[in-house]
mmCIF file of C-alpha atoms and ligand atoms in Angstrom:
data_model
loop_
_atom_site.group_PDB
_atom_site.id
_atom_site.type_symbol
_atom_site.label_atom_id
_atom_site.label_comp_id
_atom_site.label_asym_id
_atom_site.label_seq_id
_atom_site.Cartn_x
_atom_site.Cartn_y
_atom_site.Cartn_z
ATOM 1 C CA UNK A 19 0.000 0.000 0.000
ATOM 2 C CA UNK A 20 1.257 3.463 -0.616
ATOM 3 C CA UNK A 21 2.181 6.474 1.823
ATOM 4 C CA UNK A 22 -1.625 7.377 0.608
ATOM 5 C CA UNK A 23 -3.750 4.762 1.026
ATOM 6 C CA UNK A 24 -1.735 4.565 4.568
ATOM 7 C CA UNK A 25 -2.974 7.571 5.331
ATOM 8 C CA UNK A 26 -6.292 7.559 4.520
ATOM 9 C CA UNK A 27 -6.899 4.355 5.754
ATOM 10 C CA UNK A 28 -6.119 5.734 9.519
ATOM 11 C CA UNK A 29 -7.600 9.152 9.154
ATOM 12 C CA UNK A 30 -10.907 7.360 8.341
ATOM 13 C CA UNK A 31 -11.053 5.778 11.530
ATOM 14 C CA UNK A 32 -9.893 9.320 13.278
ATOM 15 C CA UNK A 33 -13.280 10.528 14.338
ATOM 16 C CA UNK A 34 -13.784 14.720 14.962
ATOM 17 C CA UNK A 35 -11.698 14.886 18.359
ATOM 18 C CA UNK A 36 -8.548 13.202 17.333
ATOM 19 C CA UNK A 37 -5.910 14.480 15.302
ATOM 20 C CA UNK A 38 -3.032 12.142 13.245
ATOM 21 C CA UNK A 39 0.418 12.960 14.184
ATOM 22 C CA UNK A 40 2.396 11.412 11.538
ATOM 23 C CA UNK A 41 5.687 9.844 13.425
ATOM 24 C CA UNK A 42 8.282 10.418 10.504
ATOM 25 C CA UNK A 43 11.573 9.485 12.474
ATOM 26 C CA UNK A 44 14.285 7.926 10.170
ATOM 27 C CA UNK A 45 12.000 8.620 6.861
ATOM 28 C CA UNK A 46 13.245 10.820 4.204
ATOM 29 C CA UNK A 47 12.467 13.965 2.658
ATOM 30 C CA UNK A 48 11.077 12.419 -0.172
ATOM 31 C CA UNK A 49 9.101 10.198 1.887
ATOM 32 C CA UNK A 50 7.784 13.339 4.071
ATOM 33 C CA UNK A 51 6.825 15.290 0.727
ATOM 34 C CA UNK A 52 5.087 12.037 -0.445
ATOM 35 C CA UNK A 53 2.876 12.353 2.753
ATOM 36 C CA UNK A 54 2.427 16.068 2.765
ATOM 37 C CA UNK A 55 1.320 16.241 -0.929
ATOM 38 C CA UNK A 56 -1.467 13.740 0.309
ATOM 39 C CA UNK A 57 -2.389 16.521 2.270
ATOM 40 C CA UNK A 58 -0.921 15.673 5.719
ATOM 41 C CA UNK A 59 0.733 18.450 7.970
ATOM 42 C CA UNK A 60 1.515 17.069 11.306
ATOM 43 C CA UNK A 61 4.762 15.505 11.665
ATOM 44 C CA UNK A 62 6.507 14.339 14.931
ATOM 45 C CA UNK A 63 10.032 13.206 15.175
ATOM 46 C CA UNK A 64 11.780 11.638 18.321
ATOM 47 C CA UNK A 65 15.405 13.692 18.136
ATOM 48 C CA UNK A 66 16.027 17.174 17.674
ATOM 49 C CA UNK A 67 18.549 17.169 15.570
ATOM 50 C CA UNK A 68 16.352 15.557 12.550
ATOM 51 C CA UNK A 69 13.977 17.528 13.795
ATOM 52 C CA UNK A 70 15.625 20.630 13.195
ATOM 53 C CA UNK A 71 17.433 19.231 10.289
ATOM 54 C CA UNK A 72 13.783 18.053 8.741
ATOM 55 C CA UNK A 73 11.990 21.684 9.610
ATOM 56 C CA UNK A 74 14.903 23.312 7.476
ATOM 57 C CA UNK A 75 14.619 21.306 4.489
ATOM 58 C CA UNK A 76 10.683 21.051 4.017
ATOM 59 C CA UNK A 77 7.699 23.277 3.330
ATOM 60 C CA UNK A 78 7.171 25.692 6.123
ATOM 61 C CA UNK A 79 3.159 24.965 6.966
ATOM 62 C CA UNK A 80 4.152 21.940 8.383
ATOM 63 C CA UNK A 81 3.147 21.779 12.208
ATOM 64 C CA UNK A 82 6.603 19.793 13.810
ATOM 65 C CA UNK A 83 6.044 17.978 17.075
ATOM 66 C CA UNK A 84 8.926 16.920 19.119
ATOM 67 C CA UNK A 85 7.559 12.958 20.696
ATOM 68 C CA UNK A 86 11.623 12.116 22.086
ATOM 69 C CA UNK A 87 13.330 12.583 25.045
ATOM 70 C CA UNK A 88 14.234 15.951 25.177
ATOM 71 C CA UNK A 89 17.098 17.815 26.614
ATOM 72 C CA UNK A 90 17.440 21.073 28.299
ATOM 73 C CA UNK A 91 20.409 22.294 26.591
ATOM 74 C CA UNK A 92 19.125 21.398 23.336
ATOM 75 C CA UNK A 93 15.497 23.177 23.589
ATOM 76 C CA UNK A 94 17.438 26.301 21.774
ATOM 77 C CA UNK A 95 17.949 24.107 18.580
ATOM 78 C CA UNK A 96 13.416 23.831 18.048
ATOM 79 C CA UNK A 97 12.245 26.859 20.194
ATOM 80 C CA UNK A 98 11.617 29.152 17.076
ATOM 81 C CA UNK A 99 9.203 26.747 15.202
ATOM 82 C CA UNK A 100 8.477 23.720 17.911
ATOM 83 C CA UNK A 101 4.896 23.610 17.824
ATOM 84 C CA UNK A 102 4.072 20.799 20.230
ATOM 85 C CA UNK A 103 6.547 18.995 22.924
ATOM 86 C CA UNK A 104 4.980 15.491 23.763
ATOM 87 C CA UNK A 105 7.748 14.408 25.948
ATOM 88 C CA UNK A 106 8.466 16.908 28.970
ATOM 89 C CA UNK A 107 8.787 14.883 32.061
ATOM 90 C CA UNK A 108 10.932 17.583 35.028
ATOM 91 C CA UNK A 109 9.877 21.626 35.993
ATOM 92 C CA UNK A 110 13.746 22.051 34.634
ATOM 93 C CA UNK A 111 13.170 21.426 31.298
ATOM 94 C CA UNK A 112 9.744 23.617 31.475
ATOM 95 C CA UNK A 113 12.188 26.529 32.874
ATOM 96 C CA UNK A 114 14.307 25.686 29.937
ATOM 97 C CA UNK A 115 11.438 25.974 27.186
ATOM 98 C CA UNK A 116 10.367 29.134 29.000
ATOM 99 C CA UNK A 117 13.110 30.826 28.503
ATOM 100 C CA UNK A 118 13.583 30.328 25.128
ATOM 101 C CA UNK A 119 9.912 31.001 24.634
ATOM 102 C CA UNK A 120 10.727 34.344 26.426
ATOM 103 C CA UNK A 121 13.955 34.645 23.768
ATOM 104 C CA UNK A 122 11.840 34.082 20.334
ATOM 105 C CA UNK A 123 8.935 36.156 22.001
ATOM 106 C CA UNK A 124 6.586 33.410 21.737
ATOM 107 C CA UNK A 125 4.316 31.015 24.081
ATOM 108 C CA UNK A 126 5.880 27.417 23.234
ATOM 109 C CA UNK A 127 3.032 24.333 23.991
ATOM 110 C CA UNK A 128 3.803 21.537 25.600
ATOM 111 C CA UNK A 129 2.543 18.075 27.121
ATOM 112 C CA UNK A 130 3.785 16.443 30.169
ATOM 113 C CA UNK A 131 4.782 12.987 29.394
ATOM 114 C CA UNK A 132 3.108 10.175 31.981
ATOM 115 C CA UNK A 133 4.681 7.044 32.756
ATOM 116 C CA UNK A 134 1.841 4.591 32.416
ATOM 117 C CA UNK A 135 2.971 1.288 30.912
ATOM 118 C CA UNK A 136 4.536 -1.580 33.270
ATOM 119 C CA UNK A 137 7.963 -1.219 32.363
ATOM 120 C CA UNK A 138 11.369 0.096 33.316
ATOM 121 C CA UNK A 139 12.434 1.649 29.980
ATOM 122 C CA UNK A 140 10.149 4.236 29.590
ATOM 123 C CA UNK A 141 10.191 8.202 30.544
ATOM 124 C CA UNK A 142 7.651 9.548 32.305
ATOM 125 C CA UNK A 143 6.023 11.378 35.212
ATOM 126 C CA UNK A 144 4.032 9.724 38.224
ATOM 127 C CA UNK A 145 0.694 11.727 38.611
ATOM 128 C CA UNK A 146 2.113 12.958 41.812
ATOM 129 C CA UNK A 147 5.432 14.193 40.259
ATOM 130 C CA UNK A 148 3.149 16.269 37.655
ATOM 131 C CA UNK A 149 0.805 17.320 40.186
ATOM 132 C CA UNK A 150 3.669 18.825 42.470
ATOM 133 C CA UNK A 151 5.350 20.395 39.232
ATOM 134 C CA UNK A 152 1.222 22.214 38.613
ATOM 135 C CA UNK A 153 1.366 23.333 42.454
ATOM 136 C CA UNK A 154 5.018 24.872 42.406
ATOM 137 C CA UNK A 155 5.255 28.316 42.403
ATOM 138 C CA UNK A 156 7.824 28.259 40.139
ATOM 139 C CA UNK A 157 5.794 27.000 37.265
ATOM 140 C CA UNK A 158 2.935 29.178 37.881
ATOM 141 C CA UNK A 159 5.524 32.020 37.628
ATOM 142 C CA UNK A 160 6.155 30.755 33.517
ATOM 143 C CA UNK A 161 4.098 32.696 30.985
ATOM 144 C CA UNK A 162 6.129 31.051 27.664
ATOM 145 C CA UNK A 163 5.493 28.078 28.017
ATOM 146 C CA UNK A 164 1.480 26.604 27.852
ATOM 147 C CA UNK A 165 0.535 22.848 28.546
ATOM 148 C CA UNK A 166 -1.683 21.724 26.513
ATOM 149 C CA UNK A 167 -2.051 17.649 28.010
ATOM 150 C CA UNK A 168 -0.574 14.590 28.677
ATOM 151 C CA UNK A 169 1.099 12.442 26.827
ATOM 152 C CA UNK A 170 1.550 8.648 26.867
ATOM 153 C CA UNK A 171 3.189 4.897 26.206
ATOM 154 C CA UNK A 172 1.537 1.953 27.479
ATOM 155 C CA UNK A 173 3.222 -1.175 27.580
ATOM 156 C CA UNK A 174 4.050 -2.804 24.791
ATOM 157 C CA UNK A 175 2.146 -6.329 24.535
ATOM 158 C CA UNK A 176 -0.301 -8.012 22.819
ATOM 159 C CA UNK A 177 -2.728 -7.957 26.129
ATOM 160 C CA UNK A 178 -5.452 -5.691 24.447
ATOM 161 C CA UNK A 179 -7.339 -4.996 28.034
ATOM 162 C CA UNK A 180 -3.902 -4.227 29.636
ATOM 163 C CA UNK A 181 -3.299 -1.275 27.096
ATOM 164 C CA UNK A 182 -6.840 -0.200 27.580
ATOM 165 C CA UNK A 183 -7.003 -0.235 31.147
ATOM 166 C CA UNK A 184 -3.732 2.006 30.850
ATOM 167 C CA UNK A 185 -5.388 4.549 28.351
ATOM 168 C CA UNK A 186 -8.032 4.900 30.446
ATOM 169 C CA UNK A 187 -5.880 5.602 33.444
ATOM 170 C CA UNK A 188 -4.374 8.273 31.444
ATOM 171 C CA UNK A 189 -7.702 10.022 30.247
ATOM 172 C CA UNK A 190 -9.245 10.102 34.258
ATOM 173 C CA UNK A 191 -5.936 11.964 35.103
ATOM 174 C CA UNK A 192 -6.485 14.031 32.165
ATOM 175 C CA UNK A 193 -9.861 15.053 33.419
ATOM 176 C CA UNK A 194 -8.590 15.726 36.847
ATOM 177 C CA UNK A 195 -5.927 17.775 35.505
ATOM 178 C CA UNK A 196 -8.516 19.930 33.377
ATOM 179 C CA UNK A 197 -10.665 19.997 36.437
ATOM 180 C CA UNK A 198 -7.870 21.460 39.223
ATOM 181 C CA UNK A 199 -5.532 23.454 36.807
ATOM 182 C CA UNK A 200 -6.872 24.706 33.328
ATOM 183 C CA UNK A 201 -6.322 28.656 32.764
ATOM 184 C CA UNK A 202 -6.559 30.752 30.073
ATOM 185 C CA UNK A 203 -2.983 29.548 29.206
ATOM 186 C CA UNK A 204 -3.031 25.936 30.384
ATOM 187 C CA UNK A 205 -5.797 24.043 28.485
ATOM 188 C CA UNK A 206 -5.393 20.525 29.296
ATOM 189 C CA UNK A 207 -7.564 19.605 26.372
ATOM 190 C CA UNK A 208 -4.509 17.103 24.910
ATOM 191 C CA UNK A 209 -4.263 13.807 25.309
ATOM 192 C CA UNK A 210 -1.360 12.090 22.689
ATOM 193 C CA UNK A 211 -1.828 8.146 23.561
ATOM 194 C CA UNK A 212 -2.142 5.815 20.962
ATOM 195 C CA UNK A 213 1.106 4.119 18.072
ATOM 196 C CA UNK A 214 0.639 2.009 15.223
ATOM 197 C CA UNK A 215 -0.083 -1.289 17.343
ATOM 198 C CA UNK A 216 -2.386 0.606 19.744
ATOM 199 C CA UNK A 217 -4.085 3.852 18.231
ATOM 200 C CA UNK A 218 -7.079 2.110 17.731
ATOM 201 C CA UNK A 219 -7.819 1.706 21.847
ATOM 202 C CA UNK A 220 -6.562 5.042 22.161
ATOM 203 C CA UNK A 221 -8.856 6.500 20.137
ATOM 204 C CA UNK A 222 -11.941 4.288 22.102
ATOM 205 C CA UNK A 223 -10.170 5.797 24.970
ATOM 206 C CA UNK A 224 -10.471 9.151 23.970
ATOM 207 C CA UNK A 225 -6.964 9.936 22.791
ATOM 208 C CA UNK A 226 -6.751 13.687 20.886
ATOM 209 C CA UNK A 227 -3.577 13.256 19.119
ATOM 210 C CA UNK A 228 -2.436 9.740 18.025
ATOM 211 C CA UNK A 229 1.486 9.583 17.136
ATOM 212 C CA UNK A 230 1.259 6.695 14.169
ATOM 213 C CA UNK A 231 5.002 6.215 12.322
ATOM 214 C CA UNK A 232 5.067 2.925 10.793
ATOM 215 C CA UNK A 233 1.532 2.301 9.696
ATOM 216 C CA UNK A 234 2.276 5.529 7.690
ATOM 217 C CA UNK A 235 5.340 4.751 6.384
ATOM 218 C CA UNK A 236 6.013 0.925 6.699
ATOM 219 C CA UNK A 237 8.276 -0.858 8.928
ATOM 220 C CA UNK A 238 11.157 1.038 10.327
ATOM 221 C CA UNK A 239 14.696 -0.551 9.205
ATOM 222 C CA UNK A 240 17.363 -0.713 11.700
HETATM 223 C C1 PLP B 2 8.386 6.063 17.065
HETATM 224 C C2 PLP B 2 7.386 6.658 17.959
HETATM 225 C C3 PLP B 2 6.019 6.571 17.676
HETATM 226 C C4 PLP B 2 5.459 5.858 16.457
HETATM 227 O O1 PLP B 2 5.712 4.508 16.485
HETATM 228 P P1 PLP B 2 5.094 3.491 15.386
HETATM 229 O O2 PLP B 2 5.042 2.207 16.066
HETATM 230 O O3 PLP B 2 6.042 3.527 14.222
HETATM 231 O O4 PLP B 2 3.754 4.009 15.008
HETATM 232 C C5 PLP B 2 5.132 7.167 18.557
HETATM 233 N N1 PLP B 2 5.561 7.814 19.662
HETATM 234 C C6 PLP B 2 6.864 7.928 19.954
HETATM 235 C C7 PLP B 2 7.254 8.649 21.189
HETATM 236 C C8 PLP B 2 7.824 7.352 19.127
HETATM 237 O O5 PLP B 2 9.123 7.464 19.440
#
């Protein structure tokens, strides 16, 4: 199947409230272009460098969204254009993207990325570590810097109810969050959960923005 039919084939099962981030780590230029001129404008990329790299080569309405680990000295490199971090996880790295939001005079959006899956590998907040980061004064003091959501990974096996039950963990704390926190800068309307092998719970369990690379794009080489 091509890039196309890909692509369609997922946006048809998108519904109104979720939006496809298309997850175009390791993929070419020419691969990218093939997507956009099917009329797709949300990329995502896991490192900055190819992020930054990526955002200088190709057409400049494409939204970028950073998904990776993420860095506080390298938040300089995709402040100007960055317009959604999936994957901030410590109130250091929001200082960070504050700053740099105060530098290119702009308000830079951002998720804070939940650990939710049952395993040691992945990044990720408790949802007491982001609720003390909401309470600190420190981060009610930042005005460049907006989060939008949460982000999330659950676990990656084949136990469909696991993956759902973890979704749905994810969306409750979502609704708290919007509940104790929302302001005219923080919305809390996000909620990026759902890859390639899971998207489909995700968007059951109410996921806004799915991050979908290889179901795009084909299998990943090594
Ligand atoms: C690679 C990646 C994805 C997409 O993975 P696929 O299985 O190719 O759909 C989604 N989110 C993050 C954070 C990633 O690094």
């Amino acid at each position: 199947m091509s890039i196309k039919e890909n692509l369609n084939r997922i946006k048809e099962k998108l519904g109104k409230s979720t939006k496809l981030v298309a997850i175009s780590k390791t993929r070419s230029v020419e691969e990218i272009i093939e997507c956009y001129n099917a009329g797709h404008k949300i990329f995502g990329e896991n490192k900055v460098q190819e992020l930054a790299d990526k955002y200088e080569a190709l057409p400049k309405d494409i939204e970028w969204h950073l998904v990776g680990h993420l860095q506080t000295n390298k938040v300089k490199y995709i402040a100007p254009f960055v317009q959604l971090i999936h994957s901030v996880d410590s109130l250091k790295l929001l200082q960070e993207i504050n700053k740099q939001g105060i530098k290119f005079g702009r308000v830079i959006p951002c998720l804070l990325q939940m650990y939710i899956a049952q395993e040691e590998t992945k990044f990720g907040l408790s949802e007491e570590e982001a609720i003390t980061i909401l309470n600190n004064k420190d981060f009610q003091e930042l005005k460049n810097v907006s989060v939008e959501g949460i982000m999330g990974m659950a676990t990656n096996t084949e136990n469909i109810e696991q993956i759902r039950i973890e979704f749905n963990s994810l969306k409750l704390f979502s609704d708290k969050l919007k509940a104790s926190f929302s302001s005219p800068l923080h919305s809390f309307l996000e909620i990026s959960m759902g890859m390639s092998s899971d998207y489909k719970i995700a968007i059951e369990e109410g996921s806004t923005l799915i991050r979908v690379g290889s179901s795009i794009f084909g299998v990943r080489g090594l």
